Amino acid sequence: MKRIRRLMIANRGEIAVRVIRSCRELGIETVLAASEADLDSVAARLADRTVCIGPAPPARSYLDIDAVVGAAVRAQVDAIHPGYGFLSENATFAGRCGAAGLIYVGPDVEQLRAAGDKLEARRHAATAGLPVAPGGAVATLAEAEALGRKIGVPLLVKAVGGGGGRGMKLVRRAGDLSDTLHLAMSEAQAAFGDARVYLERFIASGRHVEVQIVGDGERVIHLGDRDCSVQRRYQKLVEEAPAPALPDELRAAMHAGAVAFGRQLRYRGLGTVEFLVDAERGEFYFLEMNARIQVEHPVTEMITGLDLVAEQLAIAEGRPLRLRQEDVAFRGSALECRVNAEDARQDFRPSPGTITTAVLPAGVGVRVDTHIEAGTRVPPFYDSLLAKIITCGTDRAHACSTMLTALANCRIEGVANNLALLAEIVADPAFARGGVDTTWLAHWLTRAETHASNS
Amino acid sequence: MNLTHADVEEILKLLDASPFDELELETDRFKLTLRRSSAPAGGWTQENATKSSGKAATVKPAPAASAAAAAHVEDGTVPVRAPLIGTFYRAPKPGAPPFIEVGSHVSRDTVVGIVETMKLMNSVYAQAVGVVTAIEASDGEFVEQHHVLMRVQPAK
């Protein structure tokens, strides 16, 4: 066991701020690794120290393994927290941290590889007894055609190195398989440096429900579930915990499945097991595992009262899990809205710029994770997340009404934002009932557009 | 008040990004009217009149009256501008052939490049009918909004 006294945060934006806050609580000194575009960010001001790791484009800073590891060694930190995105699931990076004598705050290199290789993750899931959508690896067109006949159309051609909605192609007619397969393989090679693909039955309508797990390499427990079905082009917009309108047996089976998957990997760290759920039929399928902290982790924190970053750091120090499953209690309901710098009226066009006004909501049951304030420059080089507004209540309706008040009390000027859209979503009767599927938002947006052009 | 050529260009840029077809700007001393032309290549026509002060607004009529944000420059080409700030790419993905080359024929909705902003890929449309005569931004270059990426010789 090695105490973490000084930690480097190899990330930016709200997650960098979030990690710094936990470190302050724990008495850990923080060193922020920032690009030139982020040297005067809120995170840079909050960190005990900021070091520049390169120019603004991510490839030359936040994704540059040599720059990050080199800066960490020079700053004499004990550990590196990768946040989400960037190098957070990069096994090579984790290996390089270890080789430099640094603690990587995340799972072991082998576990990162197993989760990152979507085919291997699928195999582990099947071994652990989790349902996976019919499908499998294909190396040639003949294999693909044979398997395609077995699973039927529509089906998905997925890149082994993909994930999070990237590297997927839909085949609607059997005759299109050959063309799509070749295209998918060459695109996978270009995007992920790995041409391997696999086929999977396409499940048209389902809910995205995920289970938060945490393990110390020996024991694995779950911290409940989240529903992230409100998505646009695989980008989550509104998340909540617990997932609404799920039969108890189905929920229990998913929790057990996620824990079994973690045990199968002897998982050490914080992870999320994603499922596609057909609530009507009472079925679920393993989608993938995310071996890092998630954007939407605060909704879990709100209903469990835990600090997931603190748990992550304790495990990284080599401590055994501090919790038993029966210690984890769930209270009420929590919602998260992602406030993005994008113009919903102009086809979600991103809107970098300088924040002129930032009035953020506060009050009982309201939490805001953000990296903006008046004067913050939002660079064009990174994602458009400005803030996460999180609310909790005694039940879901309470969390929703608190959210509507919070959104109404939030004012951000200087860049376009999606606050109005978020409020419309949360106020929608179908959302209020709970349990919408992943196609719901796209249909909702189309209807809203038609309505706007007719009026 | 002195309205420079740069001022007019700036106004034209704003107009180009706007849904409006006409701008009338009136101050105590002058009146400026800009209208989107109905020609296929788009563009703007300008009228300006100085008022009672008798002092001419210092607008050079010829270049400022050009189209698509000062479009018809001396050589008659129309610039294709970056729709927003970001990184310009000439090809759909690394290693792929570019969308267009000098000499390519384009129509208004031809995709001629990509500008990556906030991890999103935004298509750049030619917005003009004609032939590409010059490509002025290089692949991977960081460009400001309205930066001239290439030029198109409008078809007659």
Short mmCIF file of C-alpha atoms in Angstrom, two decimals, chain A residues 107-448:
data_model
loop_
_atom_site.label_atom_id
_atom_site.label_comp_id
_atom_site.label_asym_id
_atom_site.label_seq_id
_atom_site.Cartn_x
_atom_site.Cartn_y
_atom_site.Cartn_z
CA PRO A 107 -7.94 -0.67 -13.19
CA ASP A 108 -4.95 -2.83 -14.09
CA VAL A 109 -3.53 -2.80 -17.61
CA GLU A 110 -4.99 -6.25 -18.35
CA GLN A 111 -8.44 -5.14 -17.24
CA LEU A 112 -8.23 -2.01 -19.39
CA ARG A 113 -7.34 -4.22 -22.35
CA ALA A 114 -10.19 -6.63 -21.63
CA ALA A 115 -12.72 -3.81 -21.40
CA GLY A 116 -11.28 -1.88 -24.37
CA ASP A 117 -11.36 -4.89 -26.70
CA LYS A 118 -15.12 -5.09 -27.20
CA LEU A 119 -14.93 -8.68 -28.41
CA GLU A 120 -12.93 -9.83 -25.42
CA ALA A 121 -15.34 -7.96 -23.13
CA ARG A 122 -18.20 -9.81 -24.84
CA ARG A 123 -16.47 -13.14 -24.23
CA HIS A 124 -15.87 -12.32 -20.56
CA ALA A 125 -19.50 -11.28 -20.21
CA ALA A 126 -20.71 -14.55 -21.72
CA THR A 127 -18.35 -16.53 -19.44
CA ALA A 128 -19.72 -14.64 -16.45
CA GLY A 129 -23.20 -15.75 -17.49
CA LEU A 130 -24.43 -12.39 -18.81
CA PRO A 131 -26.77 -12.34 -21.78
CA VAL A 132 -25.08 -10.95 -24.89
CA ALA A 133 -26.89 -10.07 -28.11
CA PRO A 134 -26.52 -12.88 -30.69
CA GLY A 135 -23.37 -12.35 -32.74
CA GLY A 136 -19.63 -12.91 -32.80
CA ALA A 137 -16.30 -12.25 -34.46
CA VAL A 138 -15.94 -12.42 -38.22
CA ALA A 139 -12.68 -12.25 -40.15
CA THR A 140 -13.90 -12.91 -43.69
CA LEU A 141 -16.94 -12.20 -45.80
CA ALA A 142 -17.82 -15.92 -45.86
CA GLU A 143 -17.80 -16.04 -42.05
CA ALA A 144 -19.85 -12.84 -41.92
CA GLU A 145 -22.43 -14.21 -44.34
CA ALA A 146 -22.77 -17.46 -42.42
CA LEU A 147 -23.14 -15.67 -39.09
CA GLY A 148 -25.37 -13.01 -40.65
CA ARG A 149 -27.80 -15.71 -41.80
CA LYS A 150 -27.89 -17.11 -38.28
CA ILE A 151 -28.58 -13.84 -36.44
CA GLY A 152 -30.65 -12.20 -39.18
CA VAL A 153 -31.05 -8.57 -40.22
CA PRO A 154 -31.04 -5.85 -39.13
CA LEU A 155 -27.61 -6.36 -37.62
CA LEU A 156 -24.69 -4.21 -36.54
CA VAL A 157 -21.10 -4.43 -37.74
CA LYS A 158 -19.06 -3.22 -34.76
CA ALA A 159 -15.38 -2.36 -34.52
CA VAL A 160 -13.54 -4.35 -31.83
CA GLY A 161 -11.68 -1.14 -30.92
CA GLY A 162 -14.82 1.02 -30.93
CA GLY A 163 -17.35 1.68 -28.21
CA GLY A 164 -19.50 4.50 -26.94
CA GLY A 165 -21.39 4.54 -30.22
CA ARG A 166 -18.23 4.84 -32.32
CA GLY A 167 -17.34 2.30 -34.98
CA MET A 168 -20.81 0.87 -35.58
CA LYS A 169 -22.59 0.29 -38.86
CA LEU A 170 -26.14 -0.86 -39.39
CA VAL A 171 -27.00 -3.47 -42.03
CA ARG A 172 -30.71 -3.50 -42.90
CA ARG A 173 -30.66 -5.87 -45.90
CA ALA A 174 -28.63 -9.07 -46.14
CA GLY A 175 -27.41 -7.93 -49.58
CA ASP A 176 -25.67 -4.91 -48.03
CA LEU A 177 -23.52 -6.99 -45.68
CA SER A 178 -20.57 -7.38 -48.05
CA ASP A 179 -20.18 -3.64 -48.79
CA THR A 180 -20.78 -2.59 -45.20
CA LEU A 181 -18.31 -5.16 -43.87
CA HIS A 182 -15.48 -3.91 -46.07
CA LEU A 183 -16.25 -0.29 -45.28
CA ALA A 184 -16.46 -1.02 -41.55
CA MET A 185 -13.11 -2.85 -41.58
CA SER A 186 -11.25 -0.11 -43.40
CA GLU A 187 -12.82 2.57 -41.22
CA ALA A 188 -11.98 0.61 -38.07
CA GLN A 189 -8.38 0.35 -39.24
CA ALA A 190 -8.23 4.11 -39.84
CA ALA A 191 -10.00 5.13 -36.64
CA PHE A 192 -8.72 2.58 -34.10
CA GLY A 193 -5.66 1.05 -35.79
CA ASP A 194 -7.46 -2.29 -35.58
CA ALA A 195 -9.49 -3.63 -38.50
CA ARG A 196 -11.20 -6.40 -36.51
CA VAL A 197 -15.00 -6.30 -36.45
CA TYR A 198 -17.82 -8.41 -35.07
CA LEU A 199 -21.49 -8.79 -35.84
CA GLU A 200 -24.29 -8.31 -33.39
CA ARG A 201 -28.07 -8.43 -33.70
CA PHE A 202 -29.48 -4.93 -33.85
CA ILE A 203 -31.97 -4.31 -31.08
CA ALA A 204 -33.93 -1.35 -32.40
CA SER A 205 -35.55 -0.10 -29.29
CA GLY A 206 -34.21 -0.44 -25.83
CA ARG A 207 -33.20 1.48 -22.79
CA HIS A 208 -29.61 2.23 -21.83
CA VAL A 209 -29.22 1.13 -18.22
CA GLU A 210 -25.83 0.80 -16.57
CA VAL A 211 -24.62 -0.57 -13.27
CA GLN A 212 -21.86 1.09 -11.28
CA ILE A 213 -19.43 -1.40 -9.82
CA VAL A 214 -16.39 -1.02 -7.62
CA GLY A 215 -13.84 -3.71 -6.85
CA ASP A 216 -10.54 -4.12 -5.03
CA GLY A 217 -9.30 -7.08 -7.06
CA GLU A 218 -10.85 -9.54 -4.61
CA ARG A 219 -14.31 -8.31 -3.83
CA VAL A 220 -16.68 -6.54 -6.20
CA ILE A 221 -19.87 -4.74 -5.21
CA HIS A 222 -22.38 -2.63 -7.09
CA LEU A 223 -23.52 0.90 -6.32
CA GLY A 224 -26.83 0.67 -8.09
CA ASP A 225 -27.93 1.55 -11.59
CA ARG A 226 -28.41 4.59 -13.81
CA ASP A 227 -30.61 5.18 -16.83
CA CYS A 228 -28.98 7.13 -19.66
CA SER A 229 -31.53 6.58 -22.41
CA VAL A 230 -32.01 10.25 -23.25
CA GLN A 231 -29.36 10.46 -25.94
CA ARG A 232 -28.77 12.20 -29.23
CA ARG A 233 -26.36 10.47 -31.60
CA TYR A 234 -25.05 8.35 -28.71
CA GLN A 235 -24.35 11.46 -26.65
CA LYS A 236 -26.08 11.28 -23.30
CA LEU A 237 -28.04 14.37 -22.32
CA VAL A 238 -30.09 13.51 -19.23
CA GLU A 239 -29.21 10.71 -16.80
CA GLU A 240 -30.76 9.47 -13.62
CA ALA A 241 -30.44 7.07 -10.74
CA PRO A 242 -32.03 4.72 -10.09
CA ALA A 243 -33.34 3.66 -13.52
CA PRO A 244 -37.10 4.26 -13.41
CA ALA A 245 -39.86 1.74 -14.15
CA LEU A 246 -37.77 -1.44 -13.96
CA PRO A 247 -39.22 -4.64 -12.51
CA ASP A 248 -37.39 -5.62 -9.30
CA GLU A 249 -36.26 -9.00 -10.66
CA LEU A 250 -34.80 -7.42 -13.78
CA ARG A 251 -32.95 -4.81 -11.75
CA ALA A 252 -31.61 -7.45 -9.37
CA ALA A 253 -30.49 -9.64 -12.29
CA MET A 254 -28.59 -6.72 -13.83
CA HIS A 255 -26.89 -5.87 -10.54
CA ALA A 256 -25.89 -9.50 -10.08
CA GLY A 257 -24.71 -9.71 -13.70
CA ALA A 258 -22.54 -6.62 -13.39
CA VAL A 259 -20.94 -7.92 -10.19
CA ALA A 260 -20.35 -11.32 -11.83
CA PHE A 261 -18.65 -9.58 -14.75
CA GLY A 262 -16.43 -7.60 -12.35
CA ARG A 263 -15.52 -10.81 -10.49
CA GLN A 264 -14.72 -12.53 -13.76
CA LEU A 265 -12.14 -9.77 -14.44
CA ARG A 266 -11.04 -9.62 -10.76
CA TYR A 267 -11.77 -5.95 -11.25
CA ARG A 268 -9.86 -3.35 -9.26
CA GLY A 269 -11.30 0.15 -9.43
CA LEU A 270 -14.43 1.94 -10.49
CA GLY A 271 -16.27 0.66 -13.53
CA THR A 272 -19.60 0.76 -15.31
CA VAL A 273 -21.28 -2.19 -16.98
CA GLU A 274 -23.65 -1.01 -19.70
CA PHE A 275 -26.77 -2.90 -20.70
CA LEU A 276 -29.41 -2.57 -23.37
CA VAL A 277 -32.74 -3.28 -21.73
CA ASP A 278 -36.00 -4.41 -23.25
CA ALA A 279 -38.19 -3.57 -20.27
CA GLU A 280 -41.42 -4.94 -21.81
CA ARG A 281 -39.94 -8.34 -22.47
CA GLY A 282 -37.95 -8.24 -19.24
CA GLU A 283 -34.68 -8.91 -21.12
CA PHE A 284 -31.30 -7.26 -21.06
CA TYR A 285 -28.05 -7.58 -23.00
CA PHE A 286 -24.48 -6.73 -22.11
CA LEU A 287 -23.23 -3.80 -24.21
CA GLU A 288 -19.80 -2.85 -22.90
CA MET A 289 -17.81 -1.96 -19.84
CA ASN A 290 -16.36 1.49 -19.15
CA ALA A 291 -13.23 1.18 -17.05
CA ARG A 292 -13.14 4.72 -15.64
CA ILE A 293 -15.20 7.29 -13.81
CA GLN A 294 -18.25 8.32 -15.85
CA VAL A 295 -19.59 11.78 -16.59
CA GLU A 296 -22.87 10.82 -14.91
CA HIS A 297 -21.34 9.46 -11.68
CA PRO A 298 -22.86 12.27 -9.52
CA VAL A 299 -26.38 10.79 -9.72
CA THR A 300 -25.01 7.67 -8.02
CA GLU A 301 -23.26 9.83 -5.43
CA MET A 302 -26.52 11.68 -4.74
CA ILE A 303 -28.50 8.55 -3.93
CA THR A 304 -25.73 6.65 -2.09
CA GLY A 305 -24.04 9.55 -0.27
CA LEU A 306 -20.64 8.22 -1.43
CA ASP A 307 -17.72 10.13 -2.99
CA LEU A 308 -16.80 7.90 -5.92
CA VAL A 309 -13.51 9.71 -6.57
CA ALA A 310 -12.49 9.14 -2.94
CA GLU A 311 -13.32 5.42 -3.30
CA GLN A 312 -11.33 5.33 -6.53
CA LEU A 313 -8.29 6.91 -4.84
CA ALA A 314 -8.50 4.55 -1.85
CA ILE A 315 -8.47 1.53 -4.14
CA ALA A 316 -5.62 3.02 -6.17
CA GLU A 317 -3.62 3.21 -2.94
CA GLY A 318 -4.10 -0.53 -2.63
CA ARG A 319 -6.65 -0.47 0.16
CA PRO A 320 -9.35 -3.12 0.31
CA LEU A 321 -12.95 -2.02 -0.34
CA ARG A 322 -14.23 0.00 2.57
CA LEU A 323 -17.82 -1.04 1.93
CA ARG A 324 -19.76 -4.25 1.99
CA GLN A 325 -22.75 -4.60 -0.31
CA GLU A 326 -25.11 -4.30 2.65
CA ASP A 327 -23.48 -0.98 3.63
CA VAL A 328 -24.64 0.61 0.38
CA ALA A 329 -28.05 2.20 0.89
CA PHE A 330 -30.04 3.97 -1.80
CA ARG A 331 -32.12 7.00 -0.95
CA GLY A 332 -34.49 8.87 -3.22
CA SER A 333 -33.87 9.71 -6.83
CA ALA A 334 -31.37 11.90 -8.70
CA LEU A 335 -31.25 13.51 -12.13
CA GLU A 336 -28.40 15.02 -14.14
CA CYS A 337 -28.70 17.43 -17.06
CA ARG A 338 -25.67 18.11 -19.26
CA VAL A 339 -25.46 21.78 -20.15
CA ASN A 340 -23.55 21.98 -23.42
CA ALA A 341 -22.26 24.91 -25.47
CA GLU A 342 -24.37 24.02 -28.48
CA ASP A 343 -27.24 25.65 -30.28
CA ALA A 344 -30.19 23.28 -30.33
CA ARG A 345 -32.00 25.56 -32.81
CA GLN A 346 -29.12 25.37 -35.29
CA ASP A 347 -28.73 21.60 -35.53
CA PHE A 348 -26.73 21.50 -32.29
CA ARG A 349 -23.94 23.57 -33.75
CA PRO A 350 -21.14 23.85 -31.18
CA SER A 351 -20.55 27.29 -29.78
CA PRO A 352 -17.10 28.02 -28.38
CA GLY A 353 -16.46 31.51 -27.03
CA THR A 354 -16.20 33.47 -23.82
CA ILE A 355 -18.74 33.16 -21.02
CA THR A 356 -20.04 36.62 -20.15
CA THR A 357 -22.63 35.58 -17.56
CA ALA A 358 -22.78 32.41 -15.47
CA VAL A 359 -25.55 32.33 -12.92
CA LEU A 360 -25.67 28.77 -11.62
CA PRO A 361 -28.50 27.33 -9.58
CA ALA A 362 -28.20 26.39 -5.91
CA GLY A 363 -30.48 25.23 -3.15
CA VAL A 364 -31.63 22.12 -1.34
CA GLY A 365 -31.06 19.05 -3.50
CA VAL A 366 -29.09 20.93 -6.17
CA ARG A 367 -25.48 20.29 -7.15
CA VAL A 368 -23.58 21.84 -10.04
CA ASP A 369 -20.34 20.36 -11.36
CA THR A 370 -18.80 22.92 -13.67
CA HIS A 371 -15.65 24.62 -14.90
CA ILE A 372 -17.19 27.87 -16.04
CA GLU A 373 -17.67 31.29 -14.52
CA ALA A 374 -18.03 34.75 -16.06
CA GLY A 375 -14.91 35.33 -18.17
CA THR A 376 -14.12 31.65 -18.82
CA ARG A 377 -13.00 30.99 -22.36
CA VAL A 378 -14.55 27.85 -23.82
CA PRO A 379 -12.01 26.66 -26.39
CA PRO A 380 -13.02 25.02 -29.68
CA PHE A 381 -10.60 22.13 -29.13
CA TYR A 382 -12.50 20.12 -26.54
CA ASP A 383 -16.00 18.84 -25.84
CA SER A 384 -18.87 21.25 -25.30
CA LEU A 385 -19.81 20.29 -21.72
CA LEU A 386 -20.17 23.47 -19.67
CA ALA A 387 -21.83 22.18 -16.53
CA LYS A 388 -23.74 19.28 -15.08
CA ILE A 389 -26.79 20.22 -13.07
CA ILE A 390 -27.67 17.46 -10.65
CA THR A 391 -30.77 17.40 -8.48
CA CYS A 392 -32.09 14.88 -6.01
CA GLY A 393 -35.36 14.39 -4.22
CA THR A 394 -37.30 11.97 -2.08
CA ASP A 395 -38.62 10.43 -5.29
CA ARG A 396 -38.27 10.91 -9.05
CA ALA A 397 -41.05 13.48 -9.38
CA HIS A 398 -39.40 15.53 -6.66
CA ALA A 399 -35.98 15.35 -8.39
CA CYS A 400 -37.64 16.40 -11.68
CA SER A 401 -39.45 19.40 -10.19
CA THR A 402 -36.25 20.50 -8.41
CA MET A 403 -34.48 20.16 -11.78
CA LEU A 404 -37.02 22.36 -13.55
CA THR A 405 -36.55 25.07 -10.92
CA ALA A 406 -32.76 24.71 -11.13
CA LEU A 407 -32.79 25.01 -14.93
CA ALA A 408 -35.04 28.06 -14.74
CA ASN A 409 -32.62 29.65 -12.28
CA CYS A 410 -29.59 29.03 -14.49
CA ARG A 411 -28.41 31.69 -16.89
CA ILE A 412 -25.38 31.31 -19.13
CA GLU A 413 -24.53 33.96 -21.69
CA GLY A 414 -21.70 34.47 -24.15
CA VAL A 415 -22.01 31.06 -25.80
CA ALA A 416 -25.11 29.24 -27.04
CA ASN A 417 -26.40 26.61 -24.63
CA ASN A 418 -29.08 23.94 -24.42
CA LEU A 419 -30.76 24.98 -21.14
CA ALA A 420 -34.12 25.58 -22.82
CA LEU A 421 -34.04 22.17 -24.50
CA LEU A 422 -33.15 20.43 -21.23
CA ALA A 423 -36.11 22.09 -19.50
CA GLU A 424 -38.46 20.97 -22.29
CA ILE A 425 -37.20 17.40 -22.03
CA VAL A 426 -37.58 17.21 -18.25
CA ALA A 427 -41.07 18.76 -18.48
CA ASP A 428 -42.22 16.32 -21.19
CA PRO A 429 -45.02 14.00 -20.01
CA ALA A 430 -43.31 10.88 -21.45
CA PHE A 431 -40.08 11.70 -19.67
CA ALA A 432 -42.02 12.47 -16.50
CA ARG A 433 -43.61 9.00 -16.64
CA GLY A 434 -40.11 7.51 -16.87
CA GLY A 435 -38.60 4.69 -18.92
CA VAL A 436 -38.19 6.26 -22.38
CA ASP A 437 -35.91 4.36 -24.77
CA THR A 438 -32.78 5.51 -26.62
CA THR A 439 -34.72 6.51 -29.76
CA TRP A 440 -37.09 8.77 -27.82
CA LEU A 441 -35.08 12.00 -27.98
CA ALA A 442 -34.48 11.75 -31.75
CA HIS A 443 -38.24 11.36 -32.34
CA TRP A 444 -38.97 14.13 -29.88
CA LEU A 445 -36.58 16.49 -31.69
CA THR A 446 -38.12 15.66 -35.08
CA ARG A 447 -41.59 16.39 -33.70
CA ALA A 448 -40.39 19.64 -32.13
#
